[in-house]
Amino acid sequence: MLPVRDEGDIIAESLSAMLKWADHIYIYDTGSVDETWEIVCDFASQDARVRPLRNETVYFNDTIVRGWIFNQARERMKTGDWFLRVDADEFHHISPQEFVHERMEKHETLAYHQYYNFVLRESEVANWEAGRENMDDRARSISERRQWYQPSIYAEPRLCRYREGMKWPSFASFPFNAGLVAKQRLPIRHYPHRDPRQLDRRSRLRALMMADPENRANWSEADTHHWTQREWRKSVVPDDALGLLHWQPGHVLAELQQSNHLAKPLVRVVQRLVHGYLLPILDPRRAGWDGTVHPKEIGEHVQARLAQELASSGESRFHHPTSKST
């Protein structure tokens, strides 16, 4: 389940990687003004596993957008299937199938991610500004271009076994009683900052969205959220930053055994009992998806401001995408 917005520099590589293990990829474009939607549709024309859902200019909301995709995709799911929430800048270092079969116990039905956050370093920005790296380098794999990372302590649920009775309402960031959490984390290489042009565009877009009062109401702690950071250079990492590690494609990526995503042992015992025996009782008591809920459309005034932002950043192509569904 993949929401996208202006990921034209990486979406083709991302989809190619996902198609090595995914049976279906459900994509919701929340208003790209670059070539993202065209690339998605091109993939879909060649591979039926890629399923574009909609392209419309809406605010991204972690609960409503992801919940909406899930409740579209579940029409083709059956109990025992596995689903993932993914982003275009994520590359699974171990395929989900391999992870389920080799890293999870049979009673574990939910896995959190282990992020390896690959960064944009000061020396790489200097190379870009000196012309030693440019837009043509985007033809190279992202793993070739960005090889320095910082492991993340924070983790979120990513991989889950589906059951027919589970509920994902519009106010939840994941289904209720999603599953018994696996001890091991799903390793994902994360590339949110890929080059100065992409990072500048991303920072402007997100800061503009977070500055809009209508959108801010959808976020907790909006004033301190990292999406408010408009100045892209503040996301650039010094080459000598503490904890910065190097990975070269084809070599072993150091595995981490973090456990801060797990409940205390006694709580896990209770959770195992609940997930083993009580879900048929609990699921019907939970709120389900409200069919009238839909991601909020972005107003023309915000779109106009975005056009100005992109123009000031040197972007020459901007259009208001027409809402489409397939």
mmCIF file of C-alpha atoms in Angstrom:
data_model
loop_
_atom_site.group_PDB
_atom_site.id
_atom_site.type_symbol
_atom_site.label_atom_id
_atom_site.label_comp_id
_atom_site.label_asym_id
_atom_site.label_seq_id
_atom_site.Cartn_x
_atom_site.Cartn_y
_atom_site.Cartn_z
ATOM 1 C CA MET A 1 0.000 0.000 0.000
ATOM 2 C CA LEU A 2 1.916 2.971 -1.382
ATOM 3 C CA PRO A 3 0.993 6.674 -1.148
ATOM 4 C CA VAL A 4 3.155 8.905 -3.361
ATOM 5 C CA ARG A 5 3.698 12.588 -4.036
ATOM 6 C CA ASP A 6 6.407 13.972 -6.339
ATOM 7 C CA GLU A 7 8.675 10.919 -6.267
ATOM 8 C CA GLY A 8 9.600 11.051 -9.956
ATOM 9 C CA ASP A 9 13.316 10.750 -9.233
ATOM 10 C CA ILE A 10 12.961 7.374 -7.489
ATOM 11 C CA ILE A 11 9.538 5.814 -8.137
ATOM 12 C CA ALA A 12 10.675 3.655 -11.082
ATOM 13 C CA GLU A 13 13.526 2.146 -9.078
ATOM 14 C CA SER A 14 11.236 1.719 -6.094
ATOM 15 C CA LEU A 15 8.499 -0.089 -8.051
ATOM 16 C CA SER A 16 11.061 -2.317 -9.756
ATOM 17 C CA ALA A 17 12.353 -3.376 -6.349
ATOM 18 C CA MET A 18 8.858 -4.021 -4.956
ATOM 19 C CA LEU A 19 7.868 -6.108 -7.971
ATOM 20 C CA LYS A 20 10.552 -8.612 -7.018
ATOM 21 C CA TRP A 21 8.361 -9.715 -4.094
ATOM 22 C CA ALA A 22 4.906 -8.064 -4.245
ATOM 23 C CA ASP A 23 1.745 -9.720 -5.573
ATOM 24 C CA HIS A 24 -0.029 -6.356 -5.806
ATOM 25 C CA ILE A 25 1.026 -2.726 -5.312
ATOM 26 C CA TYR A 26 -1.840 -0.310 -4.593
ATOM 27 C CA ILE A 27 -0.840 3.287 -5.308
ATOM 28 C CA TYR A 28 -2.542 6.521 -4.340
ATOM 29 C CA ASP A 29 -0.969 9.686 -5.743
ATOM 30 C CA THR A 30 -1.888 12.623 -3.512
ATOM 31 C CA GLY A 31 -1.143 15.298 -6.092
ATOM 32 C CA SER A 32 2.199 14.891 -7.828
ATOM 33 C CA VAL A 33 3.154 17.732 -10.121
ATOM 34 C CA ASP A 34 6.154 15.922 -11.558
ATOM 35 C CA GLU A 35 6.136 12.744 -13.668
ATOM 36 C CA THR A 36 5.342 10.338 -10.801
ATOM 37 C CA TRP A 37 1.791 9.471 -11.920
ATOM 38 C CA GLU A 38 2.842 8.963 -15.529
ATOM 39 C CA ILE A 39 5.590 6.563 -14.439
ATOM 40 C CA VAL A 40 3.156 4.657 -12.217
ATOM 41 C CA CYS A 41 0.649 4.312 -15.063
ATOM 42 C CA ASP A 42 3.384 3.172 -17.419
ATOM 43 C CA PHE A 43 4.353 0.416 -14.981
ATOM 44 C CA ALA A 44 0.692 -0.537 -14.630
ATOM 45 C CA SER A 45 0.319 -0.869 -18.394
ATOM 46 C CA GLN A 46 3.142 -3.409 -18.397
ATOM 47 C CA ASP A 47 2.452 -5.271 -15.150
ATOM 48 C CA ALA A 48 -1.051 -5.887 -13.768
ATOM 49 C CA ARG A 49 0.330 -6.175 -10.247
ATOM 50 C CA VAL A 50 0.745 -2.389 -10.198
ATOM 51 C CA ARG A 51 -2.683 -0.970 -9.387
ATOM 52 C CA PRO A 52 -3.020 2.826 -9.566
ATOM 53 C CA LEU A 53 -6.012 3.828 -7.441
ATOM 54 C CA ARG A 54 -6.299 7.596 -7.744
ATOM 55 C CA ASN A 55 -4.407 10.743 -8.553
ATOM 56 C CA GLU A 56 -5.922 13.774 -6.824
ATOM 57 C CA THR A 57 -4.607 16.816 -5.017
ATOM 58 C CA VAL A 58 -5.265 16.093 -1.343
ATOM 59 C CA TYR A 59 -3.571 16.633 1.985
ATOM 60 C CA PHE A 60 -1.508 13.708 3.159
ATOM 61 C CA ASN A 61 -2.869 12.317 6.401
ATOM 62 C CA ASP A 62 -1.290 9.190 7.855
ATOM 63 C CA THR A 63 -4.582 7.821 9.126
ATOM 64 C CA ILE A 64 -7.011 8.731 6.348
ATOM 65 C CA VAL A 65 -4.743 8.240 3.323
ATOM 66 C CA ARG A 66 -3.279 4.914 4.424
ATOM 67 C CA GLY A 67 -6.602 3.731 5.815
ATOM 68 C CA TRP A 68 -8.311 4.594 2.529
ATOM 69 C CA ILE A 69 -5.766 2.568 0.539
ATOM 70 C CA PHE A 70 -6.167 -0.394 2.891
ATOM 71 C CA ASN A 71 -9.930 -0.395 2.596
ATOM 72 C CA GLN A 72 -9.649 -0.383 -1.204
ATOM 73 C CA ALA A 73 -7.029 -3.123 -1.268
ATOM 74 C CA ARG A 74 -8.809 -5.414 1.179
ATOM 75 C CA GLU A 75 -11.437 -6.174 -1.454
ATOM 76 C CA ARG A 76 -8.865 -8.557 -2.948
ATOM 77 C CA MET A 77 -7.360 -9.809 0.321
ATOM 78 C CA LYS A 78 -8.151 -13.006 2.122
ATOM 79 C CA THR A 79 -7.360 -14.137 5.658
ATOM 80 C CA GLY A 80 -3.725 -15.183 5.902
ATOM 81 C CA ASP A 81 -2.418 -12.750 3.279
ATOM 82 C CA TRP A 82 0.287 -10.302 4.307
ATOM 83 C CA PHE A 83 0.110 -6.565 3.612
ATOM 84 C CA LEU A 84 2.650 -3.787 4.023
ATOM 85 C CA ARG A 85 2.522 -0.034 4.292
ATOM 86 C CA VAL A 86 5.417 1.296 2.257
ATOM 87 C CA ASP A 87 6.803 4.585 0.982
ATOM 88 C CA ALA A 88 8.539 5.272 -2.315
ATOM 89 C CA ASP A 89 11.872 5.992 -0.618
ATOM 90 C CA GLU A 90 11.997 2.597 1.139
ATOM 91 C CA PHE A 91 13.889 -0.478 -0.100
ATOM 92 C CA HIS A 92 13.410 -3.742 1.761
ATOM 93 C CA HIS A 93 16.850 -5.142 2.498
ATOM 94 C CA ILE A 94 15.298 -8.578 3.086
ATOM 95 C CA SER A 95 12.233 -9.505 1.058
ATOM 96 C CA PRO A 96 9.053 -9.661 3.156
ATOM 97 C CA GLN A 97 8.569 -13.324 2.197
ATOM 98 C CA GLU A 98 12.024 -14.218 3.456
ATOM 99 C CA PHE A 99 11.446 -12.212 6.613
ATOM 100 C CA VAL A 100 8.125 -13.925 7.370
ATOM 101 C CA HIS A 101 9.487 -17.420 6.779
ATOM 102 C CA GLU A 102 12.919 -17.029 8.371
ATOM 103 C CA ARG A 103 12.666 -14.222 10.929
ATOM 104 C CA MET A 104 9.174 -14.529 12.415
ATOM 105 C CA GLU A 105 7.633 -17.123 14.700
ATOM 106 C CA LYS A 106 4.364 -18.670 13.550
ATOM 107 C CA HIS A 107 2.395 -16.878 16.269
ATOM 108 C CA GLU A 108 3.889 -13.475 15.322
ATOM 109 C CA THR A 109 1.671 -11.626 12.862
ATOM 110 C CA LEU A 110 2.955 -8.033 12.905
ATOM 111 C CA ALA A 111 6.451 -6.691 12.211
ATOM 112 C CA TYR A 112 7.881 -3.253 12.917
ATOM 113 C CA HIS A 113 10.515 -1.742 10.650
ATOM 114 C CA GLN A 114 14.216 -1.273 11.290
ATOM 115 C CA TYR A 115 15.162 1.857 9.403
ATOM 116 C CA TYR A 116 18.623 2.483 8.015
ATOM 117 C CA ASN A 117 18.327 6.194 7.257
ATOM 118 C CA PHE A 118 20.649 7.037 4.370
ATOM 119 C CA VAL A 119 21.675 10.669 4.428
ATOM 120 C CA LEU A 120 22.824 13.468 2.170
ATOM 121 C CA ARG A 121 26.257 14.587 3.360
ATOM 122 C CA GLU A 122 27.907 17.992 3.137
ATOM 123 C CA SER A 123 30.560 16.681 0.734
ATOM 124 C CA GLU A 124 27.846 15.348 -1.580
ATOM 125 C CA VAL A 125 26.121 18.731 -1.603
ATOM 126 C CA ALA A 126 29.485 20.309 -2.447
ATOM 127 C CA ASN A 127 29.858 17.887 -5.364
ATOM 128 C CA TRP A 128 26.409 18.889 -6.615
ATOM 129 C CA GLU A 129 27.100 22.605 -6.347
ATOM 130 C CA ALA A 130 30.448 22.184 -8.105
ATOM 131 C CA GLY A 131 28.801 20.302 -10.966
ATOM 132 C CA ARG A 132 30.516 17.006 -10.220
ATOM 133 C CA GLU A 133 27.046 15.527 -9.661
ATOM 134 C CA ASN A 134 23.873 16.656 -11.443
ATOM 135 C CA MET A 135 20.409 15.596 -12.545
ATOM 136 C CA ASP A 136 21.853 13.021 -14.938
ATOM 137 C CA ASP A 137 23.174 11.085 -11.962
ATOM 138 C CA ARG A 138 19.595 10.196 -11.049
ATOM 139 C CA ALA A 139 19.877 7.479 -13.701
ATOM 140 C CA ARG A 140 22.214 5.680 -11.308
ATOM 141 C CA SER A 141 20.823 3.533 -8.511
ATOM 142 C CA ILE A 142 20.182 5.399 -5.284
ATOM 143 C CA SER A 143 22.243 2.776 -3.455
ATOM 144 C CA GLU A 144 25.250 3.786 -5.561
ATOM 145 C CA ARG A 145 24.791 7.489 -4.910
ATOM 146 C CA ARG A 146 24.019 7.477 -1.165
ATOM 147 C CA GLN A 147 25.936 4.993 0.953
ATOM 148 C CA TRP A 148 26.193 6.609 4.384
ATOM 149 C CA TYR A 149 23.490 5.960 6.941
ATOM 150 C CA GLN A 150 22.391 6.298 10.545
ATOM 151 C CA PRO A 151 20.427 3.454 12.166
ATOM 152 C CA SER A 152 17.065 4.459 13.578
ATOM 153 C CA ILE A 153 15.880 3.659 17.078
ATOM 154 C CA TYR A 154 12.300 4.624 16.293
ATOM 155 C CA ALA A 155 10.093 1.953 14.717
ATOM 156 C CA GLU A 156 6.589 1.712 13.232
ATOM 157 C CA PRO A 157 4.372 -1.224 12.218
ATOM 158 C CA ARG A 158 4.946 -2.125 8.574
ATOM 159 C CA LEU A 159 4.181 -5.798 7.798
ATOM 160 C CA CYS A 160 0.974 -7.474 8.963
ATOM 161 C CA ARG A 161 -1.016 -10.667 8.399
ATOM 162 C CA TYR A 162 -4.521 -9.899 7.237
ATOM 163 C CA ARG A 163 -7.697 -11.295 8.749
ATOM 164 C CA GLU A 164 -11.168 -10.680 7.456
ATOM 165 C CA GLY A 165 -12.483 -9.161 10.684
ATOM 166 C CA MET A 166 -9.785 -6.527 11.250
ATOM 167 C CA LYS A 167 -10.841 -2.863 11.304
ATOM 168 C CA TRP A 168 -8.892 0.185 10.137
ATOM 169 C CA PRO A 169 -11.012 3.313 10.735
ATOM 170 C CA SER A 170 -10.091 6.779 9.486
ATOM 171 C CA PHE A 171 -8.810 7.908 12.895
ATOM 172 C CA ALA A 172 -6.274 5.067 13.374
ATOM 173 C CA SER A 173 -2.768 4.862 11.909
ATOM 174 C CA PHE A 174 -2.959 1.056 11.672
ATOM 175 C CA PRO A 175 -5.703 -1.567 12.144
ATOM 176 C CA PHE A 176 -6.944 -2.278 15.664
ATOM 177 C CA ASN A 177 -5.319 -5.339 17.267
ATOM 178 C CA ALA A 178 -3.206 -5.623 14.137
ATOM 179 C CA GLY A 179 -1.167 -8.569 15.356
ATOM 180 C CA LEU A 180 1.311 -9.991 17.827
ATOM 181 C CA VAL A 181 4.516 -8.012 17.347
ATOM 182 C CA ALA A 182 7.536 -9.921 16.066
ATOM 183 C CA LYS A 183 10.733 -9.730 18.089
ATOM 184 C CA GLN A 184 12.820 -9.005 15.005
ATOM 185 C CA ARG A 185 12.402 -5.889 12.900
ATOM 186 C CA LEU A 186 11.990 -5.747 9.123
ATOM 187 C CA PRO A 187 15.196 -4.104 7.771
ATOM 188 C CA ILE A 188 14.513 -1.230 5.354
ATOM 189 C CA ARG A 189 16.979 1.087 3.642
ATOM 190 C CA HIS A 190 15.419 4.536 3.740
ATOM 191 C CA TYR A 191 16.437 7.320 1.316
ATOM 192 C CA PRO A 192 14.410 10.448 2.157
ATOM 193 C CA HIS A 193 17.180 12.900 1.162
ATOM 194 C CA ARG A 194 18.581 11.996 -2.243
ATOM 195 C CA ASP A 195 20.023 15.150 -3.775
ATOM 196 C CA PRO A 196 19.767 18.921 -3.141
ATOM 197 C CA ARG A 197 17.082 19.471 -5.807
ATOM 198 C CA GLN A 198 14.838 16.711 -4.449
ATOM 199 C CA LEU A 199 15.410 17.686 -0.820
ATOM 200 C CA ASP A 200 14.658 21.360 -1.509
ATOM 201 C CA ARG A 201 11.421 20.426 -3.280
ATOM 202 C CA ARG A 202 10.407 18.025 -0.515
ATOM 203 C CA SER A 203 11.123 20.559 2.239
ATOM 204 C CA ARG A 204 9.180 23.352 0.527
ATOM 205 C CA LEU A 205 6.181 21.127 -0.152
ATOM 206 C CA ARG A 206 5.936 19.765 3.370
ATOM 207 C CA ALA A 207 6.511 23.086 5.098
ATOM 208 C CA LEU A 208 3.838 24.694 2.941
ATOM 209 C CA MET A 209 1.373 21.916 3.790
ATOM 210 C CA MET A 210 2.129 22.191 7.510
ATOM 211 C CA ALA A 211 1.679 25.963 7.420
ATOM 212 C CA ASP A 212 -1.907 25.586 6.239
ATOM 213 C CA PRO A 213 -4.285 25.733 9.253
ATOM 214 C CA GLU A 214 -6.692 23.240 7.709
ATOM 215 C CA ASN A 215 -3.950 20.654 7.357
ATOM 216 C CA ARG A 216 -2.312 21.352 10.737
ATOM 217 C CA ALA A 217 -5.501 20.252 12.451
ATOM 218 C CA ASN A 218 -4.821 16.717 11.200
ATOM 219 C CA TRP A 219 -1.441 16.453 12.919
ATOM 220 C CA SER A 220 -0.497 16.094 16.560
ATOM 221 C CA GLU A 221 2.387 18.312 17.704
ATOM 222 C CA ALA A 222 2.249 20.191 14.409
ATOM 223 C CA ASP A 223 4.516 22.983 15.676
ATOM 224 C CA THR A 224 7.444 20.628 16.275
ATOM 225 C CA HIS A 225 6.865 18.113 13.482
ATOM 226 C CA HIS A 226 9.881 17.624 11.197
ATOM 227 C CA TRP A 227 7.681 18.413 8.192
ATOM 228 C CA THR A 228 7.741 22.078 9.248
ATOM 229 C CA GLN A 229 11.454 22.349 8.349
ATOM 230 C CA ARG A 230 11.527 24.460 5.186
ATOM 231 C CA GLU A 231 15.291 24.996 4.900
ATOM 232 C CA TRP A 232 16.659 21.882 3.199
ATOM 233 C CA ARG A 233 20.260 22.517 4.220
ATOM 234 C CA LYS A 234 19.344 21.845 7.835
ATOM 235 C CA SER A 235 18.732 18.217 6.838
ATOM 236 C CA VAL A 236 22.227 17.830 5.361
ATOM 237 C CA VAL A 237 24.571 15.795 7.572
ATOM 238 C CA PRO A 238 28.249 16.624 8.273
ATOM 239 C CA ASP A 239 30.642 13.994 6.944
ATOM 240 C CA ASP A 240 31.999 13.460 10.449
ATOM 241 C CA ALA A 241 28.590 13.194 12.145
ATOM 242 C CA LEU A 242 28.476 10.909 15.152
ATOM 243 C CA GLY A 243 27.120 7.451 14.382
ATOM 244 C CA LEU A 244 27.409 7.776 10.610
ATOM 245 C CA LEU A 245 28.116 4.382 9.012
ATOM 246 C CA HIS A 246 29.038 3.284 5.500
ATOM 247 C CA TRP A 247 27.413 0.539 3.434
ATOM 248 C CA GLN A 248 28.478 -0.541 -0.011
ATOM 249 C CA PRO A 249 25.953 -2.427 -2.168
ATOM 250 C CA GLY A 250 26.678 -6.125 -2.310
ATOM 251 C CA HIS A 251 28.218 -6.151 1.157
ATOM 252 C CA VAL A 252 26.636 -7.102 4.470
ATOM 253 C CA LEU A 253 24.487 -4.435 6.096
ATOM 254 C CA ALA A 254 25.061 -4.589 9.843
ATOM 255 C CA GLU A 255 22.022 -6.102 11.519
ATOM 256 C CA LEU A 256 20.609 -4.527 14.653
ATOM 257 C CA GLN A 257 18.771 -6.296 17.446
ATOM 258 C CA GLN A 258 16.713 -3.519 18.975
ATOM 259 C CA SER A 259 13.817 -4.348 21.254
ATOM 260 C CA ASN A 260 12.315 -0.992 22.284
ATOM 261 C CA HIS A 261 9.303 -1.755 20.057
ATOM 262 C CA LEU A 262 8.319 -4.708 22.267
ATOM 263 C CA ALA A 263 6.044 -4.707 25.296
ATOM 264 C CA LYS A 264 7.278 -6.093 28.603
ATOM 265 C CA PRO A 265 7.389 -9.925 28.822
ATOM 266 C CA LEU A 266 4.264 -10.262 30.967
ATOM 267 C CA VAL A 267 2.318 -7.940 28.659
ATOM 268 C CA ARG A 268 3.458 -9.975 25.654
ATOM 269 C CA VAL A 269 2.060 -13.110 27.276
ATOM 270 C CA VAL A 270 -1.312 -11.418 27.613
ATOM 271 C CA GLN A 271 -1.105 -10.095 24.046
ATOM 272 C CA ARG A 272 -0.385 -13.583 22.740
ATOM 273 C CA LEU A 273 -3.467 -14.927 24.492
ATOM 274 C CA VAL A 274 -5.614 -12.090 23.147
ATOM 275 C CA HIS A 275 -4.415 -12.543 19.591
ATOM 276 C CA GLY A 276 -4.688 -16.291 19.837
ATOM 277 C CA TYR A 277 -8.225 -16.534 21.194
ATOM 278 C CA LEU A 278 -10.113 -13.247 21.625
ATOM 279 C CA LEU A 279 -9.955 -11.463 18.259
ATOM 280 C CA PRO A 280 -13.268 -12.962 17.005
ATOM 281 C CA ILE A 281 -14.868 -11.317 20.047
ATOM 282 C CA LEU A 282 -12.972 -8.009 19.911
ATOM 283 C CA ASP A 283 -13.055 -7.280 16.162
ATOM 284 C CA PRO A 284 -16.849 -6.836 15.879
ATOM 285 C CA ARG A 285 -16.716 -4.312 18.733
ATOM 286 C CA ARG A 286 -14.303 -2.021 16.895
ATOM 287 C CA ALA A 287 -15.254 0.864 14.631
ATOM 288 C CA GLY A 288 -14.770 0.204 10.943
ATOM 289 C CA TRP A 289 -14.073 2.399 7.948
ATOM 290 C CA ASP A 290 -16.607 5.148 7.326
ATOM 291 C CA GLY A 291 -17.309 5.027 3.598
ATOM 292 C CA THR A 292 -18.056 8.761 3.522
ATOM 293 C CA VAL A 293 -14.504 9.654 4.640
ATOM 294 C CA HIS A 294 -12.050 10.722 1.966
ATOM 295 C CA PRO A 295 -8.738 12.616 2.046
ATOM 296 C CA LYS A 296 -9.296 16.374 2.078
ATOM 297 C CA GLU A 297 -8.778 18.202 -1.197
ATOM 298 C CA ILE A 298 -6.128 20.916 -1.178
ATOM 299 C CA GLY A 299 -7.563 24.362 -1.899
ATOM 300 C CA GLU A 300 -6.620 26.383 -4.946
ATOM 301 C CA HIS A 301 -4.921 29.020 -2.795
ATOM 302 C CA VAL A 302 -2.493 26.430 -1.386
ATOM 303 C CA GLN A 303 -1.853 25.000 -4.838
ATOM 304 C CA ALA A 304 -1.081 28.490 -6.117
ATOM 305 C CA ARG A 305 1.408 29.026 -3.289
ATOM 306 C CA LEU A 306 3.000 25.683 -4.108
ATOM 307 C CA ALA A 307 3.371 26.753 -7.738
ATOM 308 C CA GLN A 308 5.174 29.888 -6.567
ATOM 309 C CA GLU A 309 7.437 27.830 -4.311
ATOM 310 C CA LEU A 310 8.418 25.472 -7.112
ATOM 311 C CA ALA A 311 8.997 28.381 -9.471
ATOM 312 C CA SER A 312 11.292 30.069 -6.963
ATOM 313 C CA SER A 313 13.225 26.832 -6.526
ATOM 314 C CA GLY A 314 13.889 26.627 -10.257
ATOM 315 C CA GLU A 315 11.151 24.135 -11.112
ATOM 316 C CA SER A 316 9.834 24.821 -14.601
ATOM 317 C CA ARG A 317 7.046 22.243 -14.807
ATOM 318 C CA PHE A 318 3.872 22.595 -12.782
ATOM 319 C CA HIS A 319 0.348 21.482 -13.435
ATOM 320 C CA HIS A 320 -2.746 20.798 -11.392
ATOM 321 C CA PRO A 321 -3.372 17.070 -11.866
ATOM 322 C CA THR A 322 -6.880 16.096 -12.812
ATOM 323 C CA SER A 323 -8.502 13.641 -10.410
ATOM 324 C CA LYS A 324 -8.412 10.192 -11.966
ATOM 325 C CA SER A 325 -9.189 6.667 -10.864
ATOM 326 C CA THR A 326 -8.566 3.278 -12.415
#
